[in-house]
Short mmCIF file of C-alpha atoms in Angstrom, two decimals:
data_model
loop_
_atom_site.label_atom_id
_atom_site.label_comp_id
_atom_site.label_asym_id
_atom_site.label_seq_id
_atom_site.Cartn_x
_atom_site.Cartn_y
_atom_site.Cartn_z
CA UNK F 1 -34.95 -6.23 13.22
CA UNK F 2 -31.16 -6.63 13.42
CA UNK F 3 -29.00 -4.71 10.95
CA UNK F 4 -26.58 -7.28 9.07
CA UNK F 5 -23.06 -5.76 8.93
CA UNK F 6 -21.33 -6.05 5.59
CA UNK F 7 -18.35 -8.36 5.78
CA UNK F 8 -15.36 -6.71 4.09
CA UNK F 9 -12.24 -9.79 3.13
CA UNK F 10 -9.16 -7.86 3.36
CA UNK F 11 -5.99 -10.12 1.45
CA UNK F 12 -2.36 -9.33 3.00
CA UNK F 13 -4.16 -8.41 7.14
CA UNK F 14 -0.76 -8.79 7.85
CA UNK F 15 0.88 -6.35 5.43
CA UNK F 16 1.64 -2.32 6.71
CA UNK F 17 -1.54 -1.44 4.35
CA UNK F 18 -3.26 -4.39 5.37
CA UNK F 19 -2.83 -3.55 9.37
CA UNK F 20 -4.30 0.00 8.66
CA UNK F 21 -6.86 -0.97 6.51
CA UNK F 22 -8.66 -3.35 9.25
CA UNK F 23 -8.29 -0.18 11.92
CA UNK F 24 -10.18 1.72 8.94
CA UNK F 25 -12.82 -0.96 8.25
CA UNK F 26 -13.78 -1.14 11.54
CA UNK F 27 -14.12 2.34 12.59
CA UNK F 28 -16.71 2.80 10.08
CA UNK F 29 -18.55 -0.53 11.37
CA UNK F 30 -17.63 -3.35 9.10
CA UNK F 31 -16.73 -6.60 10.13
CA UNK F 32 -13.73 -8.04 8.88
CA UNK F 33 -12.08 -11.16 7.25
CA UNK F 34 -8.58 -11.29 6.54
CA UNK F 35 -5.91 -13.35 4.84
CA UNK F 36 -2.16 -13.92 5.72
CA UNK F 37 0.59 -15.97 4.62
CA UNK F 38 2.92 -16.54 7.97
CA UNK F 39 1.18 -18.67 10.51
CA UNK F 40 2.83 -16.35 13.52
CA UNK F 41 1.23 -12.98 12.01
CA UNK F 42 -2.22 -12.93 13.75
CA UNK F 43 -0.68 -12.97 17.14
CA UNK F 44 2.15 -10.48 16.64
CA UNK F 45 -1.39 -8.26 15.32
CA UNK F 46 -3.76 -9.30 18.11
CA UNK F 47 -0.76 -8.26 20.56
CA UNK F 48 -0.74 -5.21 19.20
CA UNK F 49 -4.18 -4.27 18.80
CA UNK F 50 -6.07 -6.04 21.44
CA UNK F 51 -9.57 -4.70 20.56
CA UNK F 52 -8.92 -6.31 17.13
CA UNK F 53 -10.29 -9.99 19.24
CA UNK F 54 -13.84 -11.23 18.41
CA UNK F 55 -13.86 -8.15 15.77
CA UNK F 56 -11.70 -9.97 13.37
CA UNK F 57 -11.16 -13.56 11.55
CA UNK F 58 -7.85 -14.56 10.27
CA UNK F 59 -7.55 -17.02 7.60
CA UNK F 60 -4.02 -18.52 6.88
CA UNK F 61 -3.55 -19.01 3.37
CA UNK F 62 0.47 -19.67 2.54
CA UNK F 63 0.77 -19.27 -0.94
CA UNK F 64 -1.84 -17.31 -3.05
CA UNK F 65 -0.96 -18.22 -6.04
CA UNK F 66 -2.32 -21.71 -5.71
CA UNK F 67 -5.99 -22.13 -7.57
CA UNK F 68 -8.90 -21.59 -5.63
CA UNK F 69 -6.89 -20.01 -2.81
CA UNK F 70 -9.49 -17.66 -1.41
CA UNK F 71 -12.82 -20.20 -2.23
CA UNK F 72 -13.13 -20.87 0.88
CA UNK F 73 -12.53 -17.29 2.65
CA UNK F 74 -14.81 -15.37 0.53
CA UNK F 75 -17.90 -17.20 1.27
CA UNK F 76 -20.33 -15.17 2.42
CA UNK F 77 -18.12 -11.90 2.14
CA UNK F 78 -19.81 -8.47 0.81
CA UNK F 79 -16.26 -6.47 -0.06
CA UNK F 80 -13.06 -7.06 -0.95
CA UNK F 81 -9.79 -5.48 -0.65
CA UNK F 82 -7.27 -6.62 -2.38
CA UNK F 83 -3.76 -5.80 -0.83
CA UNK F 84 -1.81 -8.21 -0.85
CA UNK F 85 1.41 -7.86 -3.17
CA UNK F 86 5.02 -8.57 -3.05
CA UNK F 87 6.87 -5.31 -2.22
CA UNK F 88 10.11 -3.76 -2.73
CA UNK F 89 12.79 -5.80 -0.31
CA UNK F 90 14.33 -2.83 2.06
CA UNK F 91 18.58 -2.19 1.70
CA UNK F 92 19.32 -4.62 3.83
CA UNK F 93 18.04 -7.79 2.32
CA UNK F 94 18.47 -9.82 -0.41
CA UNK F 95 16.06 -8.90 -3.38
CA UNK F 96 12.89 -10.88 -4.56
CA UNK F 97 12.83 -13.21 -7.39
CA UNK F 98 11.00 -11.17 -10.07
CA UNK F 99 9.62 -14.07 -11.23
CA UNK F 100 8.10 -14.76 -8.02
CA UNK F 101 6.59 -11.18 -7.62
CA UNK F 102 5.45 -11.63 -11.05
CA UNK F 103 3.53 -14.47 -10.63
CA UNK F 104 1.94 -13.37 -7.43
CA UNK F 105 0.96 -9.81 -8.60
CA UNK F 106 -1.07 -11.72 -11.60
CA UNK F 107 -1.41 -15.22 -10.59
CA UNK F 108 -2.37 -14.34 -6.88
CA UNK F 109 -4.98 -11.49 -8.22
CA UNK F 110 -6.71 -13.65 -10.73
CA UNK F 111 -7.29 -16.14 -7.84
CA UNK F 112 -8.49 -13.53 -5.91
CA UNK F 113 -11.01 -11.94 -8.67
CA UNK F 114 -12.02 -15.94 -9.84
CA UNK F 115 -13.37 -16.40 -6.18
CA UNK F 116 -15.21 -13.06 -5.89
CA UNK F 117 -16.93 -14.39 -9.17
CA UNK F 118 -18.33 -17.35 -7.38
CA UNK F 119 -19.41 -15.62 -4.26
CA UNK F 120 -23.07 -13.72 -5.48
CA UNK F 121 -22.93 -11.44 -2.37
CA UNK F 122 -19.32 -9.44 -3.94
CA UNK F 123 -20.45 -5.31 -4.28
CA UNK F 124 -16.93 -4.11 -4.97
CA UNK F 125 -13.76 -5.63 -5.73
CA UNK F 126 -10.80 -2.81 -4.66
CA UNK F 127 -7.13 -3.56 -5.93
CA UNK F 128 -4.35 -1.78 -4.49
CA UNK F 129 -2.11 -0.74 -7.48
CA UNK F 130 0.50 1.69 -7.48
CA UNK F 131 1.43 5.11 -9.09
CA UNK F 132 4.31 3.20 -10.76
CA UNK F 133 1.15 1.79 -13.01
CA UNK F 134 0.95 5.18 -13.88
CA UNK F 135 4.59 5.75 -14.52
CA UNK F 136 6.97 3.28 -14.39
CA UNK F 137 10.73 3.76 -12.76
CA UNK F 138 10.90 7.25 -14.73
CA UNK F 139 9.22 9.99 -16.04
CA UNK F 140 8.94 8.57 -19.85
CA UNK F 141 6.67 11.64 -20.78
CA UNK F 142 9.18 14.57 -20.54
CA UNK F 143 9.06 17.41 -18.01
CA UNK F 144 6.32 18.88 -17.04
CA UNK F 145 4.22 15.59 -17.63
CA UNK F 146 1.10 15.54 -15.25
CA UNK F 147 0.34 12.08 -14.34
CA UNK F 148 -3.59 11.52 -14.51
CA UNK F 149 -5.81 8.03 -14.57
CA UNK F 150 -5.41 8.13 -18.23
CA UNK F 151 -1.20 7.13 -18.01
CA UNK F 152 0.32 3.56 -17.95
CA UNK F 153 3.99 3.29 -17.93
CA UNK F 154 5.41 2.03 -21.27
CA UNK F 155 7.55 -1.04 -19.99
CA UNK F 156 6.29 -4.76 -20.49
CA UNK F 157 6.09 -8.17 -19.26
CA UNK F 158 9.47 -9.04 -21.68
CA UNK F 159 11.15 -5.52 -19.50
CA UNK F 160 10.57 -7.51 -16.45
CA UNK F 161 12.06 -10.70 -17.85
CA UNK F 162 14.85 -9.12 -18.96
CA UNK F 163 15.93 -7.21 -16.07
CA UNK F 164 17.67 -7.92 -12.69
CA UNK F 165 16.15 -4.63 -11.80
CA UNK F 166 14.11 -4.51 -8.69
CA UNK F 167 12.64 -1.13 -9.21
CA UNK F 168 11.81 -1.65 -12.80
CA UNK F 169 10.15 -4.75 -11.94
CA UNK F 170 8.13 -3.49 -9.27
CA UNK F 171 6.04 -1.38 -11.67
CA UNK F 172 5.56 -3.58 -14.41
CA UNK F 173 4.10 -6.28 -11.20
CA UNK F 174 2.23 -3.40 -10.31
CA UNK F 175 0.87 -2.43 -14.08
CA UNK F 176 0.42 -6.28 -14.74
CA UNK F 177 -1.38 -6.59 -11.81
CA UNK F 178 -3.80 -3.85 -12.77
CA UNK F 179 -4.22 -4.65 -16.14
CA UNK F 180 -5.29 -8.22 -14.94
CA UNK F 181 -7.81 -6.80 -12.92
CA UNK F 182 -9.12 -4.60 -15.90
CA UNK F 183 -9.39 -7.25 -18.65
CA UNK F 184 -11.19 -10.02 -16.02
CA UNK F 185 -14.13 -7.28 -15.81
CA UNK F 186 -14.27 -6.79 -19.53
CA UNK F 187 -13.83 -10.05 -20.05
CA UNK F 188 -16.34 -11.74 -17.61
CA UNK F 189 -18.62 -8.92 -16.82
CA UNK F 190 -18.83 -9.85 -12.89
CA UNK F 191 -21.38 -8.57 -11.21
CA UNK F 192 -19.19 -6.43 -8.70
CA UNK F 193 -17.45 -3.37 -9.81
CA UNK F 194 -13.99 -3.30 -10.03
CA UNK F 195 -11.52 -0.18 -8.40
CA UNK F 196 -7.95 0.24 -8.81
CA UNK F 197 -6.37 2.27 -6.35
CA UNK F 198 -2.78 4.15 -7.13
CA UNK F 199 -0.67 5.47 -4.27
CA UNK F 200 2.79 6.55 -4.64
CA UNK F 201 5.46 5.80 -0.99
CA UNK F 202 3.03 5.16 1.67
CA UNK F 203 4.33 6.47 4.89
CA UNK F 204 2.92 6.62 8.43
CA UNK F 205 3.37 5.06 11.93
CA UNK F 206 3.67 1.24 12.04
CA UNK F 207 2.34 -0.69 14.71
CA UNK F 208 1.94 -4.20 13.02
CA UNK F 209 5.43 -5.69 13.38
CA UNK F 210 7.67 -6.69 16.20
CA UNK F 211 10.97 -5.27 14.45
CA UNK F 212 12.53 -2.45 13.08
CA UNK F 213 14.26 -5.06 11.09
CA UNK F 214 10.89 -6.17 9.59
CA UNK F 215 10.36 -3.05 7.96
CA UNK F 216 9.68 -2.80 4.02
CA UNK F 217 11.07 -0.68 1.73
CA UNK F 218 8.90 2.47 2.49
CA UNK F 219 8.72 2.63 6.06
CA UNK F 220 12.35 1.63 6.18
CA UNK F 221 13.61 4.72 4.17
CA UNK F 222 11.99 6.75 5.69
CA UNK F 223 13.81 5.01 9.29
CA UNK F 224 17.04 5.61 7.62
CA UNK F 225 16.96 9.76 7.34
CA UNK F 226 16.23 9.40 11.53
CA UNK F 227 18.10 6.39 12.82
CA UNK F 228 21.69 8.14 12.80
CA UNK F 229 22.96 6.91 9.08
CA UNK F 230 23.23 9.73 7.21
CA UNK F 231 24.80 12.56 8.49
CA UNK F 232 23.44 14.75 5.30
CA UNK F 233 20.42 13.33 3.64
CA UNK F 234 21.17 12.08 0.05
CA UNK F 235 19.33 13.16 -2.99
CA UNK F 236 15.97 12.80 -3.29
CA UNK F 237 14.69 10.23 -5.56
CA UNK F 238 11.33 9.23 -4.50
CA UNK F 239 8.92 12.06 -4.96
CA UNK F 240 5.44 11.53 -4.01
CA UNK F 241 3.88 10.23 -0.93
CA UNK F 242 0.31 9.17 0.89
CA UNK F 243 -0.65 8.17 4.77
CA UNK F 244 -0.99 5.00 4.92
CA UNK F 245 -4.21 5.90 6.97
CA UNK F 246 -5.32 8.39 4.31
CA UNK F 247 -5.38 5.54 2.13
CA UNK F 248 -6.95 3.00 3.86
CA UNK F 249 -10.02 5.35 4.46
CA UNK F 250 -9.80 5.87 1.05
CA UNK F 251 -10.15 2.00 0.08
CA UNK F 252 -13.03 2.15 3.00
CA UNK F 253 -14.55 4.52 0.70
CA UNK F 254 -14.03 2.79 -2.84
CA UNK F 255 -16.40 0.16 -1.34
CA UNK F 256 -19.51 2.30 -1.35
CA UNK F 257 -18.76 5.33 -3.25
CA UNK F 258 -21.06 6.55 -6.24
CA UNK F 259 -18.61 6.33 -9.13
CA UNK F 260 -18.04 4.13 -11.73
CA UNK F 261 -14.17 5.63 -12.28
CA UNK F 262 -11.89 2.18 -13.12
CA UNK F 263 -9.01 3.91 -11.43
CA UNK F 264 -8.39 6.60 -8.79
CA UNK F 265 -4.74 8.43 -8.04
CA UNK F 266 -4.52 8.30 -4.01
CA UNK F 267 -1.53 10.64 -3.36
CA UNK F 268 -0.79 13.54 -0.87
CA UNK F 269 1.64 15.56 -2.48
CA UNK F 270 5.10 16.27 -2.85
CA UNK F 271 8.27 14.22 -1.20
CA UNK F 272 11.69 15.08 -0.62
CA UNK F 273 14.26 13.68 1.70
CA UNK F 274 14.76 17.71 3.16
CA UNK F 275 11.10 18.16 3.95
CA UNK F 276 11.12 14.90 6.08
CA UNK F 277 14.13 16.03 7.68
CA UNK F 278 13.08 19.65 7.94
CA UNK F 279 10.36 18.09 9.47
CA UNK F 280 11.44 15.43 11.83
CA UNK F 281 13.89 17.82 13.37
CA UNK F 282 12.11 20.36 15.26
CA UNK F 283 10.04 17.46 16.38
CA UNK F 284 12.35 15.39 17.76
CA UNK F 285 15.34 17.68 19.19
CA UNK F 286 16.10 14.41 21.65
CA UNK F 287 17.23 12.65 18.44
CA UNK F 288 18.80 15.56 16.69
CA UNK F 289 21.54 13.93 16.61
CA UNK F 290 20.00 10.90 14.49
CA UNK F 291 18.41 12.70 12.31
CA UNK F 292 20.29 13.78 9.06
CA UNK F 293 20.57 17.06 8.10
CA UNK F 294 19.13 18.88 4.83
CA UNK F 295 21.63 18.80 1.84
CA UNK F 296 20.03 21.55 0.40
CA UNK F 297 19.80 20.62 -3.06
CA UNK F 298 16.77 21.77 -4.98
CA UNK F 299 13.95 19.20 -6.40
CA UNK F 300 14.58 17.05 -9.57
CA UNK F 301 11.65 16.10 -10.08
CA UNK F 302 10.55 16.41 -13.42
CA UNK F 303 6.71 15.95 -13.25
CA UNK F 304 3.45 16.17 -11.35
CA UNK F 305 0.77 13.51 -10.00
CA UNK F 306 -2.90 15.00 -10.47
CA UNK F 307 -4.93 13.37 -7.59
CA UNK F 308 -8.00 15.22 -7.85
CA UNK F 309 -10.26 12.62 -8.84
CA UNK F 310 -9.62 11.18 -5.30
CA UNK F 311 -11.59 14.11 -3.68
CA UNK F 312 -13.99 14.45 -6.10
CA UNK F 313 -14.88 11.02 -6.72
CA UNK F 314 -13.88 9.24 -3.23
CA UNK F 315 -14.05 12.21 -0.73
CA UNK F 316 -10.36 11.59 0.33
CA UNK F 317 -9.14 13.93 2.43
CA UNK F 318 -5.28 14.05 3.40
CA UNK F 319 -3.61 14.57 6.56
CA UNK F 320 -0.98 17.85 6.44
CA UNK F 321 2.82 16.44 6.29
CA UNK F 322 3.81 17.10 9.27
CA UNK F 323 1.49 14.86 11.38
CA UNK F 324 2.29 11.64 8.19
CA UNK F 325 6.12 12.51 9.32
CA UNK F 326 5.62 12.42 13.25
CA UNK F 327 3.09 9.87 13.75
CA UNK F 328 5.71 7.98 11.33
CA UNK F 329 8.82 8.87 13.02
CA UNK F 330 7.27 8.34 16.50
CA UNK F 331 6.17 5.04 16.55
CA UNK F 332 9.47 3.90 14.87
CA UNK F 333 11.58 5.37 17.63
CA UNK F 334 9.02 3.16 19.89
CA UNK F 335 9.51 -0.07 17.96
CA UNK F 336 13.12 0.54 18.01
CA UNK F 337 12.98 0.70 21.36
CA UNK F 338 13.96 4.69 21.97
CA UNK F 339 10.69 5.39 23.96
#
């Protein structure tokens, strides 16, 4: 008798997460459906990975805010993953209407979570949040604060509104688009589970663009400490990280794991701009002179993330540093053309 593989609908294929989360999905056997907005993404992705052909569907949805959006794409579907998000713009753009990123982090996951509802065969529902849920653009606890499940960041929906702040907006999108998840399972008591994942900076190599002028915000800090624009690193203010591959296995496991936790930290450990460059430099003494040096200044970093639940309750296990920081760095320099 023939096994049926479990169809697992991945939103935002195209996305950095999104690329790494298919590679994921399918080494552990699952078939995959996935959703983009930009009618050239599939090929730039099916150049890139050519075993991805006859392995994957794309479906080419433009704007997911619009009602019913996934209807059609879910039919028939066993998981979902729910990445797709408006992210930081990098430095060298112009911002994103916060409006806009509001409406998709709410409007776009409701749509998303409304279609699951109608398709019987939905196990598990997994939203990609973000530790600034947890936190917000600052430690409002005081020092020494360890960030668990248990913390949401104080700001609100009127913060947002009022705000030409990128960052802050970011995490309220992020805690909004949580929360959203939360109340539709209280509220409708679906018959999938519901997950929230929480990652702080996800780093790791890239392989899903054409561009190092594509990059988002996390993958393009990280290019800047290597791509000859500081000559001393500047402080630190980003201080917690994940591989992107870490957590995609980790959303791979949220589909089947035995828990019933609503919300799971996904984070490697500590960040600072000097341990990437501490890092990157030994590894790369052909682009020493690219990479920026250590300023030496201590961490300011007033608080801790506790991610232990993700072991315990998941089975994550994370990659050391060092290979998140090559693997990173290395298939930059490639896209950038430097290999």
């Amino acid at each position: 008798m023939t096994q049926v593989v479990p169809i697992v609908l991945v939103t935002g294929i195209n996305g950095f997460l999104g690329s790494h989360t298919v590679e994921a999905l399918l080494a552990h056997g699952y078939r995959v459906r996935g959703t983009h907005q930009s009618s050239h993404d599939p090929h730039c992705l099916f150049r890139n990975r050519p075993s991805w052909k006859g392995k994957v569907e794309m479906f080419h949805i433009p704007d997911h805010r619009v009602p019913n959006a996934y209807d059609e794409v879910i039919q028939g579907v066993d998981y979902v993953i729910h990445v797709a998000t408006e992210v930081h713009s990098n430095g060298e753009t112009s911002g994103i209407d916060p409006h806009h990123t509001l409406a998709v982090s709410i409007k776009g996951t409701e749509n998303a979570l409304n279609a699951a509802f109608k398709e019987p065969k939905v196990k598990r529902f997994v939203y990609v949040s973000s530790d600034a849920a947890l936190k917000g653009p600052k430690n409002f606890n005081g020092d020494g604060h360890v960030f668990t499940e248990k913390d949401w960041n104080p700001l609100s929906l009127q913060d947002a509104q009022a705000s030409n702040d990128e960052g802050l907006n970011y995490t309220v999108c992020k805690k909004l688009g949580e929360q959203t998840v939360q109340k539709f399972h209280a509220t409708h008591k679906p018959h999938f589970q519901v997950i929230a994942l929480n990652p702080p900076l996800i780093l790791g190599p890239v392989f899903h663009l054409e561009s190092v002028k594509q990059l988002s915000f996390s993958a393009w800090f990280f290019w800047q400490l290597m791509n000859g624009r500081y000559e001393i690193a500047p402080k630190t203010e980003i201080f917690n990280y994940v591989d992107v591959r870490d957590l995609a296995e980790a959303e791979v496991l949220s589909l089947t794991a035995d828990t019933k936790e609503p919300r799971v930290i996904v984070c490697a450990g500590d960040l600072s701009n000097d341990k990437i460059v501490n890092t990157l430099i030994p590894q790369f003494p052909q682009f020493q002179e690219k990479i920026a040096k250590p300023n030496g200044q201590p961490s300011t970093c007033n608080y801790k993330i506790d991610a232990s639940l993700s072991k315990s309750a998941l089975g994550v296990q994370y990659r050391p540093h060092e290979e998140t920081f090559y693997d990173a760095a290395e298939s930059l320099y490639r896209l950038a053309g430097f290999f």
